[in-house]
Amino acid sequence: MKKFFDGFKKDIKFKTAGPGKKLTEDTSSKPEVVQSSSSSKNNRHAPSEGSQMAGAAALARIEQHQRPKVYTSQDVIRNQVKRELEAAALAEKEKADTAEGAKVPVKDPACLSVSGVYFTCPLTGATLTKSEREVHIKEAILMRFEEDRVEASVMMIHTFNKDREKVKAAVDIISKYIENICKNPTEEKYRKIKLSNKVYQEKVRCVEGSREFLEALGFTSIMLPVEGQEEEEEFLVLLEYSPDALELMKERRDRLQRGEPVRAQLDRQPQAFRSSPNAQRFELPPEFYNLTAEELKREQQQRSELVEKNAMLRTKAMREKEEQRERRKYNYTLLRIRLPDGSLLQGTFYAWDRLPVLFAFVRESLVDGWQPFELIAPGGQKLQEAEEVALAECNLVPAALLTFAWDAAVQADIAAAGRKSPALLKPELLETIRTLS
């Protein structure tokens, strides 16, 4: 695909009219101030022309279509995100139609124990559904080009590309480019990257965000003659290589190497409930299951068979193998913890979250979270906070009611001192306490 990002030279104040044209110095261009499209940034200046082009270029690479004309308006980003949101909505509709076609019973939302599974964007703080999270994070990263092109391109590299081996290979090659330049700053050959080069094509070009990162470092697209060829070829050339610029380049290389994928975080939706005889009743939405609509239907048909099968004499190994298969059906689990006063604390977890995650959730919800306590699973099993065991492996999926108990020795010391235990849950949870239906 022909590159969309030709001629981006804001940082070094050069521009080119197109392939084969001479470079001319631009001393008059200034960032244009326009209204930001983001509601959370109404009081900020809009991105510079170069930053807008960076975001547009990133979108062009995501689309993987023939390169469009260069637009500097943020409308490019908004329109692309709008298209992706529409595609996500269509996918949700098709999923619902599939469920309807499979005649899977649809539960009344008012009867559900939790309305759904939600996530929080670490960049914007927005609450998202599963279908919204990927598109929203892409938009948030692309909009970061307004503030920090290096940070945005690092996020692109580590988030937009699912193949971690390819990402590592690209990061290693780019790091090598930088190391060669810093060791030999006056050697012109190290400051030029031929885009038709086999290593660049196979290791770098295929990784989204890699070119944006190089351009954020100061590399500029230039058409240059190639010995033995009539036609010029495109190169990325580093024109600024002062000692300060080289030190800054090393720091940005380190940021690239330390980069991590931006992932939406599971919203645990902590909720307090009053004491209720319905504490063990759970009605879960479809998002909790790692099954298609047809698989859900088949599972319902097999429930009666399962009862009969459980009555059969089976070995322990057979039972454990079947239990493992059952646990893999679930993506998430809804847990309730019954507190000493009868009230309930509820939260959503990944099925493969470890026990320390559960204990941390409970501890953060308590007024006196510093005090030692126990969590007892159905059947009387005491869960161990220090054990790195998944919730699914403890048979706590897709939902379970746990029992909370303070450490008896500590409570005895408190009672001996004549002190009364304060309220269990934090005020912000008690303010929204509800009654289970």
Tab-separated table of C-alpha atoms in Angstrom:
chain	number	residue	atom	x	y	z
A	1	MET	CA	0.000	0.000	0.000
A	2	LYS	CA	1.322	3.313	-0.984
A	3	LYS	CA	2.107	5.325	2.134
A	4	PHE	CA	-0.329	8.005	3.221
A	5	PHE	CA	2.029	9.808	5.497
A	6	ASP	CA	4.358	11.304	2.841
A	7	GLY	CA	5.756	14.719	3.526
A	8	PHE	CA	5.095	14.912	7.273
A	9	LYS	CA	7.846	17.264	8.408
A	10	LYS	CA	6.361	19.485	11.048
A	11	ASP	CA	9.048	18.987	13.686
A	12	ILE	CA	11.928	19.834	11.384
A	13	LYS	CA	10.018	22.548	9.491
A	14	PHE	CA	10.566	21.127	6.022
A	15	LYS	CA	7.987	20.144	3.467
A	16	THR	CA	7.913	18.654	0.026
A	17	ALA	CA	5.488	19.237	-2.796
A	18	GLY	CA	5.561	15.575	-3.765
A	19	PRO	CA	7.721	12.795	-5.095
A	20	GLY	CA	10.732	14.006	-7.012
A	21	LYS	CA	10.365	17.649	-5.947
A	22	LYS	CA	13.064	19.573	-4.144
A	23	LEU	CA	12.816	20.293	-0.453
A	24	THR	CA	11.951	23.865	0.440
A	25	GLU	CA	12.226	25.418	3.855
A	26	ASP	CA	8.923	26.428	5.392
A	27	THR	CA	9.183	29.274	7.866
A	28	SER	CA	5.613	30.505	7.732
A	29	SER	CA	3.521	27.510	8.750
A	30	LYS	CA	2.013	27.630	12.250
A	31	PRO	CA	-0.388	25.310	14.060
A	32	GLU	CA	-3.948	26.262	13.289
A	33	VAL	CA	-6.169	26.692	16.350
A	34	VAL	CA	-9.574	25.056	15.936
A	35	GLN	CA	-12.206	23.642	18.262
A	36	SER	CA	-11.418	20.122	19.522
A	37	SER	CA	-13.907	17.415	18.650
A	38	SER	CA	-13.587	15.777	22.054
A	39	SER	CA	-16.128	16.916	24.633
A	40	SER	CA	-13.594	16.420	27.412
A	41	LYS	CA	-11.133	18.803	25.765
A	42	ASN	CA	-13.320	21.773	24.895
A	43	ASN	CA	-10.874	24.220	26.404
A	44	ARG	CA	-7.798	22.965	24.619
A	45	HIS	CA	-6.252	24.081	21.402
A	46	ALA	CA	-6.837	21.707	18.526
A	47	PRO	CA	-3.963	19.616	17.239
A	48	SER	CA	-1.442	21.046	14.860
A	49	GLU	CA	-1.668	20.206	11.192
A	50	GLY	CA	1.129	17.684	11.588
A	51	SER	CA	-0.599	15.932	14.498
A	52	GLN	CA	-3.850	15.779	12.553
A	53	MET	CA	-2.013	14.225	9.637
A	54	ALA	CA	-0.462	11.704	12.029
A	55	GLY	CA	-3.877	10.596	13.242
A	56	ALA	CA	-5.217	10.474	9.695
A	57	ALA	CA	-2.272	8.388	8.565
A	58	ALA	CA	-2.813	5.928	11.380
A	59	LEU	CA	-6.417	5.520	10.316
A	60	ALA	CA	-5.420	5.015	6.699
A	61	ARG	CA	-3.156	2.138	7.710
A	62	ILE	CA	-5.920	0.582	9.819
A	63	GLU	CA	-8.301	0.655	6.864
A	64	GLN	CA	-5.695	-1.069	4.641
A	65	HIS	CA	-7.190	0.466	1.523
A	66	GLN	CA	-5.677	2.490	-1.281
A	67	ARG	CA	-4.198	5.678	0.139
A	68	PRO	CA	-6.718	8.546	0.137
A	69	LYS	CA	-5.923	12.183	-0.278
A	70	VAL	CA	-4.256	13.897	2.661
A	71	TYR	CA	-6.799	15.492	4.967
A	72	THR	CA	-5.750	17.500	7.967
A	73	SER	CA	-9.223	17.812	9.503
A	74	GLN	CA	-10.162	15.771	12.576
A	75	ASP	CA	-13.273	14.799	10.622
A	76	VAL	CA	-11.164	11.959	9.203
A	77	ILE	CA	-10.746	10.439	12.656
A	78	ARG	CA	-14.348	11.034	13.659
A	79	ASN	CA	-15.703	9.493	10.458
A	80	GLN	CA	-13.505	6.416	10.783
A	81	VAL	CA	-14.545	5.854	14.391
A	82	LYS	CA	-18.176	6.365	13.403
A	83	ARG	CA	-17.850	3.655	10.757
A	84	GLU	CA	-16.275	1.249	13.244
A	85	LEU	CA	-18.997	1.950	15.820
A	86	GLU	CA	-21.667	1.299	13.191
A	87	ALA	CA	-19.932	-1.971	12.302
A	88	ALA	CA	-19.857	-2.964	15.985
A	89	ALA	CA	-23.569	-2.142	16.343
A	90	LEU	CA	-24.331	-4.258	13.264
A	91	ALA	CA	-22.357	-7.160	14.738
A	92	GLU	CA	-24.356	-6.878	17.972
A	93	LYS	CA	-27.611	-6.933	15.981
A	94	GLU	CA	-26.525	-10.007	14.036
A	95	LYS	CA	-25.583	-11.682	17.317
A	96	ALA	CA	-29.040	-10.910	18.732
A	97	ASP	CA	-30.701	-12.189	15.553
A	98	THR	CA	-28.684	-15.402	15.821
A	99	ALA	CA	-29.808	-15.874	19.412
A	100	GLU	CA	-33.415	-15.279	18.386
A	101	GLY	CA	-33.083	-17.734	15.523
A	102	ALA	CA	-31.717	-20.347	17.875
A	103	LYS	CA	-34.728	-19.726	20.149
A	104	VAL	CA	-32.556	-19.167	23.192
A	105	PRO	CA	-34.798	-17.780	25.956
A	106	VAL	CA	-34.141	-14.090	26.529
A	107	LYS	CA	-34.239	-13.179	30.188
A	108	ASP	CA	-36.045	-10.101	31.405
A	109	PRO	CA	-33.315	-7.500	32.162
A	110	ALA	CA	-35.168	-6.576	35.358
A	111	CYS	CA	-34.631	-10.124	36.644
A	112	LEU	CA	-30.892	-10.231	35.965
A	113	SER	CA	-28.451	-10.229	38.864
A	114	VAL	CA	-26.281	-7.791	36.911
A	115	SER	CA	-27.177	-5.893	33.735
A	116	GLY	CA	-24.085	-7.016	31.832
A	117	VAL	CA	-20.312	-7.049	31.715
A	118	TYR	CA	-18.649	-3.634	31.478
A	119	PHE	CA	-15.149	-2.280	31.104
A	120	THR	CA	-13.324	0.956	31.876
A	121	CYS	CA	-11.016	2.664	29.388
A	122	PRO	CA	-7.736	3.491	31.193
A	123	LEU	CA	-7.190	6.504	28.919
A	124	THR	CA	-10.576	8.210	29.186
A	125	GLY	CA	-12.294	6.581	32.163
A	126	ALA	CA	-15.332	5.788	30.003
A	127	THR	CA	-17.508	2.786	30.864
A	128	LEU	CA	-17.830	0.469	27.871
A	129	THR	CA	-19.560	-2.701	26.773
A	130	LYS	CA	-17.486	-5.546	25.400
A	131	SER	CA	-18.345	-4.608	21.798
A	132	GLU	CA	-17.396	-0.949	22.342
A	133	ARG	CA	-14.064	-1.321	24.086
A	134	GLU	CA	-11.740	-2.000	21.129
A	135	VAL	CA	-13.088	0.821	18.947
A	136	HIS	CA	-13.079	3.263	21.865
A	137	ILE	CA	-9.475	2.500	22.799
A	138	LYS	CA	-8.408	2.920	19.153
A	139	GLU	CA	-10.092	6.323	19.063
A	140	ALA	CA	-8.520	7.353	22.381
A	141	ILE	CA	-5.036	6.371	21.199
A	142	LEU	CA	-5.401	8.176	17.871
A	143	MET	CA	-6.575	11.321	19.624
A	144	ARG	CA	-3.382	11.194	21.717
A	145	PHE	CA	-1.500	12.401	18.653
A	146	GLU	CA	-2.763	15.854	19.650
A	147	GLU	CA	-0.640	15.803	22.792
A	148	ASP	CA	2.256	13.373	22.353
A	149	ARG	CA	2.979	11.676	19.038
A	150	VAL	CA	5.635	9.449	20.581
A	151	GLU	CA	3.301	8.152	23.294
A	152	ALA	CA	0.473	7.639	20.791
A	153	SER	CA	2.650	5.721	18.332
A	154	VAL	CA	4.092	3.536	21.118
A	155	MET	CA	0.524	2.724	22.192
A	156	MET	CA	-0.385	1.926	18.579
A	157	ILE	CA	2.494	-0.507	18.198
A	158	HIS	CA	1.749	-2.402	21.389
A	159	THR	CA	-2.070	-2.296	21.197
A	160	PHE	CA	-3.116	-2.478	17.541
A	161	ASN	CA	-0.969	-5.526	16.750
A	162	LYS	CA	-2.056	-8.825	18.286
A	163	ASP	CA	1.025	-10.839	17.293
A	164	ARG	CA	3.463	-10.164	20.130
A	165	GLU	CA	6.345	-11.823	18.288
A	166	LYS	CA	5.950	-9.440	15.349
A	167	VAL	CA	5.808	-6.486	17.728
A	168	LYS	CA	9.013	-7.596	19.447
A	169	ALA	CA	10.767	-8.029	16.075
A	170	ALA	CA	9.727	-4.537	14.941
A	171	VAL	CA	10.783	-2.963	18.243
A	172	ASP	CA	14.170	-4.686	18.008
A	173	ILE	CA	14.755	-3.419	14.433
A	174	ILE	CA	13.711	0.144	15.297
A	175	SER	CA	15.939	0.052	18.386
A	176	LYS	CA	18.814	-1.049	16.165
A	177	TYR	CA	18.175	1.887	13.815
A	178	ILE	CA	18.439	4.250	16.784
A	179	GLU	CA	21.543	2.606	18.236
A	180	ASN	CA	23.362	2.811	14.893
A	181	ILE	CA	22.511	6.498	14.552
A	182	CYS	CA	23.635	7.320	18.093
A	183	LYS	CA	26.936	5.492	17.584
A	184	ASN	CA	27.540	6.992	14.131
A	185	PRO	CA	25.603	10.277	13.990
A	186	THR	CA	27.588	11.710	11.081
A	187	GLU	CA	27.243	8.594	8.916
A	188	GLU	CA	24.510	9.421	6.419
A	189	LYS	CA	23.735	5.767	5.648
A	190	TYR	CA	22.538	5.148	9.203
A	191	ARG	CA	20.171	8.115	9.061
A	192	LYS	CA	18.345	6.822	5.984
A	193	ILE	CA	15.806	3.993	5.869
A	194	LYS	CA	14.966	2.719	2.397
A	195	LEU	CA	11.308	1.763	2.535
A	196	SER	CA	11.707	-0.966	-0.088
A	197	ASN	CA	14.402	-2.601	2.046
A	198	LYS	CA	13.538	-6.246	2.721
A	199	VAL	CA	14.046	-6.043	6.498
A	200	TYR	CA	11.897	-2.909	6.751
A	201	GLN	CA	9.169	-4.459	4.585
A	202	GLU	CA	9.050	-7.776	6.449
A	203	LYS	CA	9.731	-6.683	10.035
A	204	VAL	CA	8.679	-3.058	10.451
A	205	ARG	CA	6.153	-1.972	7.824
A	206	CYS	CA	3.707	-4.748	8.760
A	207	VAL	CA	3.424	-3.468	12.351
A	208	GLU	CA	0.866	-0.687	12.772
A	209	GLY	CA	2.293	2.399	14.438
A	210	SER	CA	5.930	1.712	13.495
A	211	ARG	CA	6.097	4.394	10.812
A	212	GLU	CA	4.269	6.863	13.041
A	213	PHE	CA	6.894	6.247	15.708
A	214	LEU	CA	9.788	6.833	13.300
A	215	GLU	CA	8.214	10.050	12.095
A	216	ALA	CA	7.655	11.138	15.713
A	217	LEU	CA	11.408	10.667	16.207
A	218	GLY	CA	12.035	13.159	13.418
A	219	PHE	CA	12.357	10.962	10.339
A	220	THR	CA	11.057	12.654	7.197
A	221	SER	CA	9.753	11.093	3.986
A	222	ILE	CA	11.946	12.091	1.028
A	223	MET	CA	12.234	10.774	-2.546
A	224	LEU	CA	15.888	10.136	-3.319
A	225	PRO	CA	17.777	8.811	-6.351
A	226	VAL	CA	19.083	5.245	-6.160
A	227	GLU	CA	22.262	4.255	-7.902
A	228	GLY	CA	21.561	2.119	-10.970
A	229	GLN	CA	17.880	3.083	-11.096
A	230	GLU	CA	16.084	5.660	-13.190
A	231	GLU	CA	13.274	6.207	-10.710
A	232	GLU	CA	13.674	7.674	-7.258
A	233	GLU	CA	12.591	5.755	-4.174
A	234	GLU	CA	11.054	6.788	-0.882
A	235	PHE	CA	13.307	7.014	2.163
A	236	LEU	CA	12.763	8.024	5.759
A	237	VAL	CA	15.596	10.409	6.565
A	238	LEU	CA	16.676	11.858	9.917
A	239	LEU	CA	17.757	15.437	9.301
A	240	GLU	CA	18.286	16.551	12.902
A	241	TYR	CA	21.026	14.739	14.806
A	242	SER	CA	22.394	17.184	17.350
A	243	PRO	CA	23.647	15.757	20.682
A	244	ASP	CA	20.428	16.842	22.404
A	245	ALA	CA	18.326	15.259	19.671
A	246	LEU	CA	20.237	11.995	19.988
A	247	GLU	CA	19.725	11.866	23.773
A	248	LEU	CA	16.023	12.479	23.291
A	249	MET	CA	15.948	9.694	20.713
A	250	LYS	CA	17.466	7.251	23.224
A	251	GLU	CA	14.827	8.190	25.795
A	252	ARG	CA	12.068	7.582	23.229
A	253	ARG	CA	13.600	4.242	22.298
A	254	ASP	CA	13.383	3.251	25.965
A	255	ARG	CA	9.713	4.247	26.010
A	256	LEU	CA	9.110	2.039	22.997
A	257	GLN	CA	10.835	-0.928	24.620
A	258	ARG	CA	8.856	-0.485	27.858
A	259	GLY	CA	5.537	-0.125	26.053
A	260	GLU	CA	2.564	-2.286	26.997
A	261	PRO	CA	-0.802	-2.893	25.309
A	262	VAL	CA	-3.606	-0.569	26.372
A	263	ARG	CA	-6.406	-2.823	27.573
A	264	ALA	CA	-9.853	-1.987	28.904
A	265	GLN	CA	-10.108	-2.951	32.566
A	266	LEU	CA	-12.988	-5.063	33.826
A	267	ASP	CA	-15.467	-2.943	35.773
A	268	ARG	CA	-16.216	-5.037	38.855
A	269	GLN	CA	-19.457	-3.099	39.457
A	270	PRO	CA	-19.264	-3.361	43.276
A	271	GLN	CA	-22.758	-3.389	44.745
A	272	ALA	CA	-24.047	-3.798	48.290
A	273	PHE	CA	-27.325	-5.575	49.036
A	274	ARG	CA	-29.388	-5.893	52.179
A	275	SER	CA	-29.780	-9.284	53.817
A	276	SER	CA	-31.934	-11.446	51.554
A	277	PRO	CA	-33.182	-15.052	51.284
A	278	ASN	CA	-32.432	-14.735	47.538
A	279	ALA	CA	-28.688	-14.416	48.088
A	280	GLN	CA	-27.990	-17.704	46.312
A	281	ARG	CA	-30.223	-16.947	43.340
A	282	PHE	CA	-28.331	-15.805	40.239
A	283	GLU	CA	-29.680	-14.811	36.831
A	284	LEU	CA	-26.771	-14.030	34.521
A	285	PRO	CA	-26.699	-12.230	31.161
A	286	PRO	CA	-25.278	-14.024	28.086
A	287	GLU	CA	-21.937	-12.178	28.319
A	288	PHE	CA	-20.936	-14.419	31.204
A	289	TYR	CA	-20.820	-17.464	28.979
A	290	ASN	CA	-18.112	-18.417	26.520
A	291	LEU	CA	-20.740	-19.996	24.282
A	292	THR	CA	-22.535	-19.154	21.053
A	293	ALA	CA	-26.313	-18.953	20.961
A	294	GLU	CA	-26.517	-22.423	19.422
A	295	GLU	CA	-24.212	-23.816	22.105
A	296	LEU	CA	-26.378	-22.254	24.822
A	297	LYS	CA	-29.413	-23.948	23.338
A	298	ARG	CA	-27.599	-27.270	23.191
A	299	GLU	CA	-26.431	-26.878	26.786
A	300	GLN	CA	-30.010	-26.376	27.946
A	301	GLN	CA	-31.078	-29.532	26.098
A	302	GLN	CA	-28.292	-31.512	27.740
A	303	ARG	CA	-29.059	-30.494	31.313
A	304	SER	CA	-31.451	-33.398	31.844
A	305	GLU	CA	-28.871	-35.777	30.397
A	306	LEU	CA	-26.271	-34.367	32.778
A	307	VAL	CA	-28.398	-35.219	35.810
A	308	GLU	CA	-28.621	-38.814	34.647
A	309	LYS	CA	-24.904	-38.931	33.861
A	310	ASN	CA	-24.007	-37.656	37.332
A	311	ALA	CA	-25.868	-40.598	38.812
A	312	MET	CA	-23.606	-43.002	36.967
A	313	LEU	CA	-20.561	-44.479	38.638
A	314	ARG	CA	-17.516	-42.594	37.353
A	315	THR	CA	-13.887	-42.423	38.390
A	316	LYS	CA	-12.472	-39.345	40.083
A	317	ALA	CA	-10.332	-38.608	37.000
A	318	MET	CA	-13.436	-38.705	34.769
A	319	ARG	CA	-15.285	-36.298	37.036
A	320	GLU	CA	-12.349	-33.868	37.207
A	321	LYS	CA	-11.944	-33.884	33.429
A	322	GLU	CA	-15.626	-33.089	32.952
A	323	GLU	CA	-15.466	-30.321	35.550
A	324	GLN	CA	-12.573	-28.724	33.681
A	325	ARG	CA	-14.614	-28.742	30.472
A	326	GLU	CA	-17.517	-27.138	32.291
A	327	ARG	CA	-15.318	-24.377	33.730
A	328	ARG	CA	-14.014	-23.428	30.288
A	329	LYS	CA	-17.530	-22.413	29.280
A	330	TYR	CA	-17.361	-19.241	31.326
A	331	ASN	CA	-15.585	-15.957	30.690
A	332	TYR	CA	-16.692	-14.209	33.863
A	333	THR	CA	-18.096	-14.988	37.272
A	334	LEU	CA	-20.431	-13.075	39.585
A	335	LEU	CA	-19.525	-13.442	43.255
A	336	ARG	CA	-21.462	-12.431	46.348
A	337	ILE	CA	-19.923	-12.286	49.798
A	338	ARG	CA	-22.251	-12.615	52.796
A	339	LEU	CA	-20.983	-10.386	55.607
A	340	PRO	CA	-21.455	-11.002	59.369
A	341	ASP	CA	-24.421	-8.595	59.557
A	342	GLY	CA	-26.188	-10.445	56.722
A	343	SER	CA	-25.563	-7.788	54.078
A	344	LEU	CA	-24.051	-8.801	50.754
A	345	LEU	CA	-21.174	-7.483	48.630
A	346	GLN	CA	-21.283	-8.329	44.917
A	347	GLY	CA	-18.627	-8.018	42.203
A	348	THR	CA	-17.819	-9.234	38.681
A	349	PHE	CA	-14.562	-11.066	37.963
A	350	TYR	CA	-12.803	-12.859	35.156
A	351	ALA	CA	-13.207	-16.600	35.546
A	352	TRP	CA	-9.417	-16.864	35.591
A	353	ASP	CA	-8.764	-14.090	38.094
A	354	ARG	CA	-6.666	-15.376	40.976
A	355	LEU	CA	-7.706	-15.561	44.626
A	356	PRO	CA	-5.539	-12.539	45.629
A	357	VAL	CA	-7.674	-10.418	43.248
A	358	LEU	CA	-10.847	-11.484	45.051
A	359	PHE	CA	-9.366	-10.786	48.491
A	360	ALA	CA	-8.134	-7.362	47.332
A	361	PHE	CA	-11.648	-6.485	46.080
A	362	VAL	CA	-13.192	-7.378	49.434
A	363	ARG	CA	-10.467	-5.586	51.387
A	364	GLU	CA	-10.918	-2.385	49.343
A	365	SER	CA	-14.656	-2.440	50.086
A	366	LEU	CA	-14.277	-2.626	53.880
A	367	VAL	CA	-13.904	0.208	56.353
A	368	ASP	CA	-11.339	-1.853	58.270
A	369	GLY	CA	-9.738	-3.639	55.363
A	370	TRP	CA	-6.487	-3.952	57.265
A	371	GLN	CA	-7.962	-6.574	59.582
A	372	PRO	CA	-7.396	-10.249	58.656
A	373	PHE	CA	-10.465	-12.120	57.465
A	374	GLU	CA	-11.480	-15.402	55.862
A	375	LEU	CA	-13.580	-16.232	52.812
A	376	ILE	CA	-15.387	-19.556	52.855
A	377	ALA	CA	-16.559	-21.107	49.585
A	378	PRO	CA	-19.733	-23.212	49.179
A	379	GLY	CA	-19.116	-26.535	50.842
A	380	GLY	CA	-17.039	-25.033	53.649
A	381	GLN	CA	-13.717	-24.745	51.836
A	382	LYS	CA	-11.548	-21.928	53.234
A	383	LEU	CA	-9.954	-19.902	50.468
A	384	GLN	CA	-6.317	-18.915	50.959
A	385	GLU	CA	-5.441	-15.346	50.013
A	386	ALA	CA	-1.834	-16.190	49.189
A	387	GLU	CA	-2.673	-19.006	46.781
A	388	GLU	CA	-2.355	-18.132	43.090
A	389	VAL	CA	-5.350	-20.253	42.162
A	390	ALA	CA	-7.937	-19.198	39.570
A	391	LEU	CA	-11.559	-18.683	40.609
A	392	ALA	CA	-12.609	-21.225	37.986
A	393	GLU	CA	-10.297	-23.791	39.534
A	394	CYS	CA	-12.037	-23.207	42.874
A	395	ASN	CA	-15.411	-23.989	41.237
A	396	LEU	CA	-16.553	-20.385	41.739
A	397	VAL	CA	-17.975	-20.015	38.201
A	398	PRO	CA	-20.265	-18.778	36.781
A	399	ALA	CA	-21.564	-17.492	40.140
A	400	ALA	CA	-21.165	-18.288	43.817
A	401	LEU	CA	-22.085	-17.117	47.305
A	402	LEU	CA	-19.141	-16.883	49.715
A	403	THR	CA	-19.165	-16.367	53.461
A	404	PHE	CA	-17.038	-13.677	55.119
A	405	ALA	CA	-15.599	-14.121	58.611
A	406	TRP	CA	-13.257	-11.927	60.635
A	407	ASP	CA	-10.188	-13.539	62.142
A	408	ALA	CA	-11.484	-14.856	65.492
A	409	ALA	CA	-8.328	-14.040	67.476
A	410	VAL	CA	-8.267	-10.405	66.319
A	411	GLN	CA	-11.962	-10.000	67.078
A	412	ALA	CA	-11.397	-11.403	70.569
A	413	ASP	CA	-8.679	-8.812	71.200
A	414	ILE	CA	-11.005	-6.043	69.998
A	415	ALA	CA	-13.783	-7.255	72.288
A	416	ALA	CA	-11.385	-7.536	75.257
A	417	ALA	CA	-10.381	-3.923	74.706
A	418	GLY	CA	-14.026	-2.902	74.937
A	419	ARG	CA	-14.163	-1.665	71.364
A	420	LYS	CA	-17.040	-2.177	68.983
A	421	SER	CA	-16.520	-3.101	65.362
A	422	PRO	CA	-17.505	-0.216	63.060
A	423	ALA	CA	-19.680	-0.535	59.974
A	424	LEU	CA	-18.358	-3.185	57.633
A	425	LEU	CA	-18.715	-1.595	54.196
A	426	LYS	CA	-17.452	1.803	53.113
A	427	PRO	CA	-19.998	4.657	53.076
A	428	GLU	CA	-20.005	4.974	49.280
A	429	LEU	CA	-21.251	1.387	49.010
A	430	LEU	CA	-23.866	1.817	51.732
A	431	GLU	CA	-25.201	4.936	49.961
A	432	THR	CA	-26.264	2.784	47.004
A	433	ILE	CA	-27.304	-0.356	48.900
A	434	ARG	CA	-30.178	-2.218	47.254
A	435	THR	CA	-32.589	-5.050	47.938
A	436	LEU	CA	-32.296	-8.245	45.908
A	437	SER	CA	-35.423	-8.941	43.895
